[in-house]
Amino acid sequence: MQRRIIQIDEEKCNGCGACATACHEGAIGIVNGKAKLLRDDYCDGIGDCLPTCPVDAISFVEREAAAYDEAAVLANKQKKQQGENLPCGCPGTHSRKIDRNETEEPQVSSIKQHSRLSQWPVQIKLVPANAPYFDGAKLLVAADCTAYAYAGFHEDFIKGHITLVGCPKLDNADYSEKLTEIIKNNDIKGVTVVRMEVPCCGGIENAAKVALKNSGKFIPWQVVTISTNGKILH
């Protein structure tokens, strides 16, 4: 049938997950760091997700789509309540207990406990784009949670870098414009992005990639992903 349904622009999407949280029907999920309409028959065409998107990546279209299936939506909600699915389509909100083996070898390059932070502020939203410490800097763009999850964060990531942190989901922001300004107008020598494994963290990775592209510069960069139990995945 021809009906009104949402459409998501993946180029604009920053993966923050706000739309998935706002969608009470569970029609939207985060797949590979981007919001995705999972099932046409879960979308009621009302659009609670539209005003929550910070980058205007969601719009309405008229197209051929399966009819809204309220019974299927209710059944899916029951599964979520029973714990078979993660809440709000966002794995980042899934509660879990992490059991630690105190005898395991620590994944840390040094046991010395020294702060390696070399500048202030560190929040992407607060840092001045023309700060003098950006001259000749290696940039670390990190999701907030990474420093808590990974024990050797100061020694293995902050050391030797200018550090910028943020959470696109909590800040409800797209950092790409600010990062573009920093990279474009300063002599940045390299960029390391450190993110968590949860899909909503794809927003900070995507923002850095967009910034590198928009800056017009060819700069060495890498992405490191940390698991929720504090291991480097890749």
XYZ file of N, CA and C in Angstrom:
702
model
N 0.827 -1.198 0.000
C 0.000 0.000 0.000
C 0.868 1.257 0.000
N 0.336 2.334 -0.562
C 1.034 3.619 -0.585
C 0.691 4.390 0.690
N 1.709 4.749 1.463
C 1.428 5.472 2.700
C 2.622 6.314 3.128
N 2.386 7.163 4.142
C 3.452 8.012 4.674
C 4.311 7.208 5.635
N 5.626 7.345 5.477
C 6.566 6.588 6.311
C 7.866 7.380 6.412
N 8.653 7.113 7.428
C 9.887 7.880 7.597
C 10.974 7.428 6.629
N 11.885 8.343 6.369
C 13.073 8.059 5.574
C 14.285 8.633 6.293
N 15.370 7.866 6.381
C 16.567 8.298 7.109
C 17.703 8.542 6.126
N 18.279 9.735 6.178
C 19.426 10.090 5.342
C 20.698 9.663 6.070
N 21.314 8.579 5.613
C 22.488 8.038 6.301
C 23.690 8.975 6.207
N 23.735 9.806 5.177
C 24.851 10.750 5.058
C 24.818 11.777 6.191
N 23.610 12.197 6.586
C 23.473 13.168 7.660
C 23.544 12.517 9.039
N 23.084 11.287 9.155
C 22.960 10.610 10.454
C 24.304 10.524 11.165
N 24.333 10.886 12.457
C 25.570 10.796 13.241
C 25.566 9.617 14.210
N 24.518 8.785 14.134
C 24.480 7.577 14.955
C 24.222 7.802 16.419
N 23.650 8.948 16.789
C 23.472 9.259 18.211
C 22.425 8.377 18.889
N 21.482 7.830 18.134
C 20.482 6.930 18.698
C 19.267 7.601 19.292
N 19.182 8.940 19.205
C 18.037 9.649 19.789
C 16.724 9.224 19.148
N 16.748 8.990 17.844
C 15.527 8.584 17.144
C 15.063 7.202 17.585
N 16.013 6.286 17.809
C 15.655 4.936 18.256
C 15.010 4.980 19.637
N 15.504 5.868 20.481
C 14.921 6.023 21.807
C 13.514 6.618 21.722
N 13.315 7.550 20.802
C 12.021 8.227 20.672
C 10.963 7.358 20.016
N 11.391 6.368 19.248
C 10.434 5.522 18.521
C 9.854 4.475 19.466
N 8.624 4.682 19.899
C 7.990 3.783 20.865
C 7.615 2.442 20.235
N 7.594 2.382 18.913
C 7.199 1.154 18.231
C 8.384 0.227 17.946
N 9.608 0.721 18.155
C 10.788 -0.098 17.896
C 11.105 -0.245 16.423
N 10.653 0.713 15.609
C 10.878 0.633 14.171
C 12.294 1.006 13.772
N 12.990 1.751 14.638
C 14.328 2.251 14.308
C 15.373 1.588 15.197
N 16.479 1.218 14.608
C 17.615 0.683 15.356
C 18.897 1.298 14.829
N 19.999 1.064 15.522
C 21.306 1.546 15.087
C 22.071 0.371 14.498
N 22.400 0.472 13.226
C 23.097 -0.601 12.515
C 24.378 -0.032 11.918
N 25.507 -0.596 12.318
C 26.811 -0.115 11.839
C 26.986 1.387 12.036
N 26.529 1.872 13.204
C 26.730 3.260 13.558
C 25.764 4.238 12.909
N 24.728 3.727 12.246
C 23.752 4.588 11.577
C 22.342 4.157 11.946
N 21.420 5.139 12.034
C 20.021 4.818 12.279
C 19.428 4.145 11.045
N 18.588 3.160 11.285
C 17.999 2.404 10.176
C 16.552 2.055 10.509
N 15.664 2.191 9.525
C 14.291 1.733 9.673
C 14.307 0.220 9.552
N 14.054 -0.461 10.663
C 14.204 -1.913 10.700
C 13.058 -2.634 10.008
N 11.838 -2.130 10.222
C 10.662 -2.764 9.623
C 9.627 -1.704 9.282
N 9.143 -1.751 8.040
C 8.108 -0.798 7.622
C 6.851 -0.934 8.462
N 6.485 -2.179 8.790
C 5.209 -2.397 9.483
C 5.248 -1.983 10.951
N 6.442 -1.593 11.449
C 6.540 -1.054 12.804
C 6.373 0.469 12.833
N 6.510 1.108 11.678
C 6.444 2.573 11.614
C 4.994 3.014 11.452
N 4.494 3.815 12.416
C 3.100 4.256 12.366
C 2.909 5.538 11.567
N 4.005 6.138 11.099
C 3.898 7.329 10.276
C 3.600 8.606 11.045
N 3.628 8.546 12.374
C 3.361 9.732 13.191
C 4.611 10.605 13.299
N 5.768 9.963 13.463
C 7.022 10.704 13.418
C 7.504 11.297 14.716
N 7.348 10.569 15.840
C 7.905 11.054 17.103
C 9.426 11.202 17.027
N 10.022 10.481 16.091
C 11.477 10.493 15.954
C 12.002 11.776 15.311
N 11.188 12.429 14.475
C 11.670 13.574 13.694
C 12.236 14.706 14.544
N 11.512 15.198 15.547
C 12.028 16.350 16.300
C 13.223 16.034 17.192
N 13.507 14.737 17.424
C 14.636 14.389 18.292
C 15.964 14.361 17.548
N 15.923 14.294 16.215
C 17.158 14.172 15.438
C 17.904 15.504 15.416
N 19.142 15.537 15.912
C 19.882 16.809 15.990
C 20.444 17.276 14.652
N 20.415 16.409 13.637
C 21.016 16.769 12.347
C 19.999 16.734 11.209
N 18.699 16.660 11.551
C 17.624 16.666 10.542
C 17.811 15.585 9.478
N 18.149 14.382 9.948
C 18.388 13.285 9.011
C 17.124 12.484 8.706
N 16.000 12.806 9.369
C 14.767 12.040 9.198
C 13.690 12.913 8.576
N 12.985 12.348 7.611
C 11.892 13.064 6.960
C 10.788 12.073 6.611
N 9.644 12.591 6.188
C 8.547 11.753 5.727
C 8.600 11.614 4.214
N 8.238 10.432 3.719
C 8.065 10.212 2.282
C 6.774 9.432 2.075
N 6.225 9.531 0.899
C 5.090 8.714 0.489
C 5.624 7.623 -0.423
N 5.477 6.373 -0.006
C 5.990 5.273 -0.826
C 5.212 3.989 -0.544
N 5.492 2.998 -1.348
C 4.891 1.686 -1.142
C 5.518 1.057 0.106
N 4.699 0.697 1.070
C 5.200 0.132 2.324
C 4.142 -0.766 2.943
N 4.590 -1.709 3.750
C 3.656 -2.582 4.469
C 2.828 -1.753 5.438
N 1.606 -2.157 5.649
C 0.721 -1.445 6.565
C 1.256 -1.545 7.993
N 0.969 -0.507 8.781
C 1.358 -0.526 10.190
C 0.674 -1.699 10.889
N 1.476 -2.533 11.570
C 0.969 -3.745 12.218
C 1.055 -3.572 13.733
N -0.020 -3.108 14.328
C -0.027 -2.844 15.764
C 0.205 -4.112 16.581
N -0.340 -5.231 16.123
C -0.171 -6.497 16.845
C 1.303 -6.911 16.882
N 1.989 -6.748 15.766
C 3.420 -7.085 15.720
C 4.232 -6.176 16.622
N 3.859 -4.894 16.653
C 4.549 -3.933 17.517
C 4.374 -4.310 18.982
N 3.149 -4.657 19.370
C 2.877 -5.043 20.756
C 3.637 -6.306 21.131
N 3.694 -7.265 20.205
C 4.430 -8.501 20.470
C 5.920 -8.214 20.658
N 6.455 -7.292 19.855
C 7.865 -6.922 19.977
C 8.145 -6.229 21.299
N 7.201 -5.385 21.734
C 7.359 -4.709 23.022
C 7.384 -5.719 24.170
N 6.565 -6.742 24.071
C 6.536 -7.778 25.107
C 7.860 -8.520 25.169
N 8.458 -8.784 24.012
C 9.763 -9.446 23.970
C 10.828 -8.589 24.655
N 10.758 -7.275 24.411
C 11.721 -6.366 25.036
C 11.573 -6.372 26.546
N 10.348 -6.377 27.007
C 10.096 -6.383 28.448
C 10.589 -7.667 29.093
N 10.631 -8.742 28.310
C 11.107 -10.026 28.822
C 12.616 -10.155 28.709
N 13.252 -9.113 28.140
C 14.715 -9.108 28.058
C 15.280 -9.778 26.841
N 14.421 -10.159 25.861
C 14.928 -10.817 24.670
C 15.583 -9.835 23.701
N 15.187 -8.567 23.806
C 15.795 -7.521 22.991
C 16.282 -6.408 23.900
N 17.107 -5.559 23.375
C 17.649 -4.452 24.152
C 16.676 -3.287 24.134
N 16.631 -2.474 25.182
C 15.675 -1.372 25.249
C 15.957 -0.300 24.210
N 14.863 0.220 23.638
C 14.911 1.375 22.741
C 15.756 1.115 21.498
N 16.063 -0.147 21.200
C 16.861 -0.450 20.034
C 18.309 -0.028 20.182
N 18.725 0.351 21.371
C 20.088 0.860 21.552
C 20.876 -0.028 22.507
N 21.848 -0.802 22.006
C 22.646 -1.666 22.878
C 23.413 -0.908 23.946
N 23.648 0.384 23.725
C 24.379 1.178 24.705
C 23.639 1.361 26.018
N 22.323 1.092 26.036
C 21.544 1.238 27.262
C 21.308 -0.099 27.953
N 21.869 -1.165 27.417
C 21.674 -2.499 27.981
C 22.482 -2.664 29.264
N 21.808 -2.982 30.354
C 22.489 -3.150 31.641
C 23.156 -4.513 31.717
N 24.357 -4.538 32.222
C 25.063 -5.806 32.398
C 26.061 -5.670 33.530
N 26.366 -6.787 34.149
C 27.363 -6.838 35.213
C 28.649 -7.388 34.616
N 29.772 -6.745 34.916
C 31.064 -7.186 34.400
C 31.836 -7.854 35.529
N 32.080 -9.135 35.386
C 32.841 -9.887 36.381
C 34.326 -9.789 36.066
N 35.116 -9.439 37.051
C 36.550 -9.265 36.867
C 37.326 -10.406 37.514
N 38.348 -10.869 36.796
C 39.286 -11.846 37.341
C 40.504 -11.067 37.813
N 40.662 -10.914 39.102
C 41.722 -10.059 39.648
C 43.117 -10.594 39.362
N 43.217 -11.860 38.920
C 44.533 -12.432 38.653
C 44.966 -12.270 37.199
N 44.075 -11.796 36.340
C 44.419 -11.654 34.929
C 45.440 -10.540 34.734
N 46.224 -10.675 33.678
C 47.242 -9.678 33.372
C 46.564 -8.373 32.967
N 46.973 -7.243 33.564
C 46.348 -5.971 33.198
C 46.714 -5.556 31.780
N 45.728 -5.033 31.024
C 45.976 -4.570 29.670
C 46.381 -3.102 29.704
N 47.543 -2.857 30.338
C 48.042 -1.501 30.533
C 49.526 -1.496 30.228
N 50.005 -0.440 29.569
C 51.401 -0.390 29.180
C 52.312 0.013 30.341
N 51.769 0.622 31.378
C 52.573 1.063 32.511
C 51.735 1.028 33.782
N 52.359 0.654 34.894
C 51.611 0.610 36.149
C 51.699 1.949 36.885
N 52.490 2.886 36.375
C 52.589 4.193 37.013
C 51.295 4.976 36.807
N 50.846 5.607 37.849
C 49.591 6.332 37.789
C 49.843 7.831 37.691
N 50.144 8.298 36.499
C 50.372 9.722 36.266
C 49.376 10.223 35.226
N 48.826 11.406 35.461
C 47.958 12.005 34.454
C 48.797 12.436 33.263
N 48.317 12.136 32.074
C 48.998 12.529 30.838
C 48.247 13.640 30.097
N 47.216 14.162 30.727
C 46.444 15.226 30.097
C 47.291 16.491 29.986
N 47.353 17.080 28.804
C 48.253 18.214 28.578
C 47.525 19.519 28.267
N 46.182 19.521 28.316
C 45.467 20.762 28.022
C 44.091 20.745 28.691
N 43.484 21.914 28.727
C 42.128 22.081 29.248
C 41.462 23.230 28.490
N 40.161 23.135 28.182
C 39.220 22.051 28.459
C 39.402 20.875 27.506
N 38.649 19.812 27.767
C 38.744 18.625 26.927
C 37.444 18.327 26.170
N 36.333 18.883 26.623
C 35.067 18.633 25.941
C 35.063 19.291 24.558
N 34.644 18.543 23.547
C 34.629 19.060 22.182
C 33.816 20.350 22.089
N 32.713 20.402 22.800
C 31.837 21.572 22.740
C 32.481 22.815 23.363
N 33.427 22.613 24.272
C 34.003 23.734 25.025
C 35.366 24.199 24.520
N 36.103 23.320 23.888
C 37.474 23.647 23.512
C 37.483 24.722 22.418
N 38.343 25.760 22.538
C 38.443 26.783 21.485
C 39.151 26.216 20.254
N 38.571 26.434 19.088
C 39.109 25.833 17.865
C 40.474 26.379 17.479
N 40.825 27.556 18.001
C 42.107 28.177 17.650
C 43.110 28.137 18.801
N 42.941 27.212 19.729
C 43.854 27.128 20.871
C 45.283 26.854 20.394
N 46.280 27.496 20.996
C 47.672 27.346 20.538
C 48.207 25.924 20.659
N 47.647 25.119 21.574
C 48.173 23.764 21.742
C 47.814 22.838 20.568
N 46.982 23.290 19.626
C 46.676 22.482 18.452
C 47.797 22.512 17.418
N 48.689 23.478 17.527
C 49.775 23.615 16.547
C 50.730 22.426 16.636
N 50.779 21.634 15.571
C 51.652 20.462 15.536
C 51.175 19.302 16.378
N 49.902 19.294 16.740
C 49.387 18.291 17.676
C 48.941 16.997 16.997
N 49.061 15.922 17.751
C 48.383 14.675 17.424
C 47.071 14.695 18.201
N 45.978 14.523 17.503
C 44.660 14.706 18.096
C 44.063 13.368 18.536
N 43.549 13.342 19.763
C 42.798 12.196 20.261
C 41.342 12.619 20.400
N 40.458 11.978 19.644
C 39.025 12.237 19.722
C 38.387 11.006 20.346
N 37.907 11.138 21.582
C 37.487 9.965 22.342
C 36.066 10.090 22.867
N 35.353 8.990 22.849
C 34.046 8.926 23.494
C 34.245 8.942 25.005
N 33.348 9.622 25.703
C 33.472 9.787 27.156
C 33.774 8.483 27.885
N 33.047 7.431 27.543
C 33.109 6.187 28.317
C 34.420 5.428 28.162
N 35.188 5.729 27.118
C 36.395 4.935 26.863
C 37.409 5.033 27.992
N 37.532 6.225 28.579
C 38.517 6.413 29.650
C 38.145 5.629 30.899
N 36.861 5.346 31.084
C 36.414 4.555 32.236
C 36.513 3.067 31.951
N 36.284 2.682 30.719
C 36.294 1.258 30.376
C 37.710 0.703 30.247
N 38.623 1.501 29.691
C 39.982 1.013 29.420
C 40.949 1.524 30.476
N 41.554 0.615 31.218
C 42.355 0.969 32.393
C 43.586 1.806 32.059
N 44.214 1.552 30.927
C 45.453 2.260 30.599
C 45.259 3.432 29.679
N 44.124 4.107 29.808
C 43.768 5.142 28.847
C 44.780 6.292 28.810
N 45.252 6.742 29.950
C 46.192 7.866 29.976
C 47.504 7.503 29.298
N 48.038 6.346 29.640
C 49.338 5.956 29.096
C 49.253 5.573 27.618
N 48.206 4.872 27.245
C 48.140 4.314 25.901
C 47.481 5.228 24.877
N 46.717 6.226 25.337
C 46.018 7.082 24.382
C 46.235 8.582 24.606
N 46.073 9.056 25.835
C 46.206 10.494 26.082
C 47.648 10.968 25.949
N 48.591 10.167 26.394
C 50.003 10.546 26.352
C 50.432 10.948 24.933
N 50.953 12.151 24.822
C 51.447 12.642 23.540
C 50.369 13.185 22.616
N 49.148 13.312 23.132
C 48.042 13.783 22.307
C 47.332 14.977 22.956
N 46.670 15.754 22.115
C 45.701 16.738 22.593
C 44.351 16.028 22.599
N 43.692 16.040 23.733
C 42.526 15.187 23.956
C 41.211 15.954 23.839
N 40.312 15.402 23.044
C 38.962 15.940 22.900
C 37.969 14.815 23.170
N 37.023 15.044 24.068
C 36.070 13.994 24.419
C 34.638 14.494 24.248
N 33.736 13.535 24.052
C 32.329 13.882 23.924
C 31.474 12.640 23.806
N 30.176 12.832 23.876
C 29.206 11.757 23.681
C 28.084 12.314 22.805
N 28.026 11.932 21.547
C 27.006 12.489 20.655
C 25.586 12.168 21.094
N 25.415 11.082 21.823
C 24.062 10.719 22.272
C 23.616 11.614 23.430
N 24.476 11.803 24.419
C 24.108 12.623 25.574
C 24.126 14.112 25.238
N 25.085 14.538 24.420
C 25.166 15.941 24.040
C 24.124 16.308 22.993
N 23.551 15.262 22.354
C 22.568 15.498 21.290
C 23.148 16.442 20.239
N 24.391 16.107 19.809
C 25.103 17.036 18.929
C 25.873 16.296 17.850
N 26.108 17.012 16.755
C 26.986 16.543 15.697
C 28.286 17.339 15.809
N 29.384 16.643 16.113
C 30.651 17.315 16.366
C 31.442 17.622 15.088
N 30.951 17.200 13.938
C 31.765 17.273 12.723
C 32.163 18.702 12.360
N 31.263 19.673 12.563
C 31.585 21.056 12.213
C 32.720 21.603 13.076
N 32.673 21.337 14.386
C 33.720 21.817 15.298
C 35.049 21.126 14.985
N 35.007 19.831 14.748
C 36.236 19.094 14.447
C 36.821 19.525 13.109
N 35.956 19.821 12.143
C 36.431 20.314 10.848
C 37.201 21.612 11.031
N 36.653 22.511 11.836
C 37.293 23.799 12.089
C 38.662 23.617 12.736
N 38.736 22.692 13.687
C 40.006 22.447 14.381
C 41.050 21.884 13.423
N 40.659 20.880 12.647
C 41.609 20.224 11.740
C 42.007 21.147 10.590
N 41.054 21.869 10.056
C 41.305 22.731 8.896
C 42.211 23.902 9.232
N 42.036 24.483 10.422
C 42.729 25.731 10.757
C 43.966 25.545 11.628
N 44.359 24.311 11.867
C 45.547 24.055 12.685
C 46.429 23.002 12.024
N 47.687 22.962 12.440
C 48.644 22.005 11.895
C 48.538 20.693 12.671
N 47.495 19.919 12.369
C 47.266 18.638 13.043
C 48.072 17.550 12.349
N 48.845 16.791 13.121
C 49.739 15.788 12.561
C 49.096 14.406 12.417
N 48.048 14.153 13.179
C 47.394 12.849 13.114
C 46.153 12.848 13.981
N 45.238 11.922 13.706
C 43.993 11.824 14.464
C 43.762 10.373 14.874
N 43.555 10.168 16.168
C 43.161 8.861 16.690
C 41.772 8.987 17.299
N 40.863 8.157 16.838
C 39.506 8.125 17.379
C 39.380 6.882 18.256
N 38.948 7.071 19.505
C 38.726 5.938 20.404
C 37.251 5.939 20.791
N 36.568 4.856 20.484
C 35.138 4.746 20.711
C 34.819 3.434 21.422
N 33.624 3.357 21.988
C 33.148 2.116 22.564
C 32.522 1.252 21.466
N 32.320 -0.033 21.770
C 31.770 -0.948 20.789
C 30.281 -0.722 20.522
N 29.571 0.001 21.398
C 28.130 0.181 21.244
C 27.839 1.036 20.005
N 26.761 0.722 19.272
C 26.488 1.398 17.999
C 26.360 2.906 18.094
N 25.762 3.422 19.187
C 25.569 4.869 19.277
C 26.893 5.617 19.309
N 27.974 4.917 19.651
C 29.296 5.534 19.668
C 29.803 5.785 18.247
N 29.104 5.217 17.272
C 29.483 5.474 15.887
C 29.364 6.937 15.520
N 28.583 7.692 16.292
C 28.422 9.113 16.022
C 29.719 9.885 16.106
N 30.563 9.537 17.082
C 31.817 10.276 17.248
C 32.830 9.856 16.183
N 32.793 8.588 15.798
C 33.652 8.122 14.709
C 33.262 8.787 13.395
N 31.956 8.825 13.134
C 31.481 9.427 11.894
C 31.808 10.917 11.834
N 31.680 11.609 12.973
C 31.977 13.042 13.011
C 33.446 13.303 12.654
N 34.333 12.464 13.180
C 35.761 12.626 12.878
C 36.049 12.360 11.403
N 35.420 11.341 10.846
C 35.620 11.019 9.430
C 35.130 12.156 8.535
N 33.944 12.689 8.868
C 33.398 13.813 8.091
C 34.319 15.027 8.190
N 34.831 15.279 9.399
C 35.716 16.422 9.607
C 37.006 16.284 8.796
N 37.577 15.096 8.795
C 38.792 14.868 8.013
C 38.534 15.098 6.530
N 37.401 14.615 6.057
C 37.047 14.789 4.646
C 36.812 16.251 4.312
N 36.059 16.943 5.160
C 35.718 18.343 4.893
C 36.892 19.300 5.072
N 37.889 18.871 5.828
C 39.051 19.738 6.044
C 39.904 19.889 4.783
N 39.777 18.921 3.875
C 40.575 18.955 2.654
C 42.018 18.554 2.853
N 42.336 18.037 4.046
C 43.712 17.649 4.343
C 43.864 16.126 4.342
N 45.063 15.663 4.037
C 45.374 14.239 4.098
C 46.219 14.003 5.350
N 45.580 13.510 6.388
C 46.217 13.343 7.695
C 46.095 11.882 8.120
N 47.160 11.286 8.657
C 47.052 9.907 9.159
C 45.996 9.809 10.256
N 45.163 8.775 10.210
C 44.135 8.622 11.229
C 43.853 7.144 11.462
N 43.306 6.862 12.636
C 42.950 5.486 12.984
C 41.779 5.492 13.951
N 41.057 4.390 13.981
C 39.946 4.212 14.903
C 40.224 3.000 15.784
N 40.122 3.180 17.094
C 40.302 2.095 18.051
C 38.967 1.882 18.771
N 38.529 0.627 18.832
C 37.260 0.314 19.474
C 37.502 -0.447 20.778
N 36.868 0.029 21.852
C 37.000 -0.585 23.170
C 35.716 -1.344 23.501
N 35.860 -2.549 24.027
C 34.692 -3.317 24.443
C 34.192 -2.820 25.786
N 32.946 -3.168 26.123
C 32.381 -2.724 27.389
C 33.088 -3.344 28.594
N 33.849 -4.426 28.387
C 34.608 -4.986 29.498
C 36.071 -4.544 29.478
N 36.355 -3.500 28.666
C 37.665 -2.853 28.745
C 38.765 -3.424 27.897
N 38.441 -4.147 26.856
C 39.444 -4.704 25.965
C 39.473 -3.942 24.637
N 40.661 -3.893 24.024
C 40.777 -3.309 22.688
C 40.318 -4.355 21.687
N 39.286 -4.020 20.912
C 38.766 -4.959 19.923
C 39.510 -4.817 18.601
N 39.738 -3.587 18.193
C 40.507 -3.339 16.955
C 40.789 -1.851 16.847
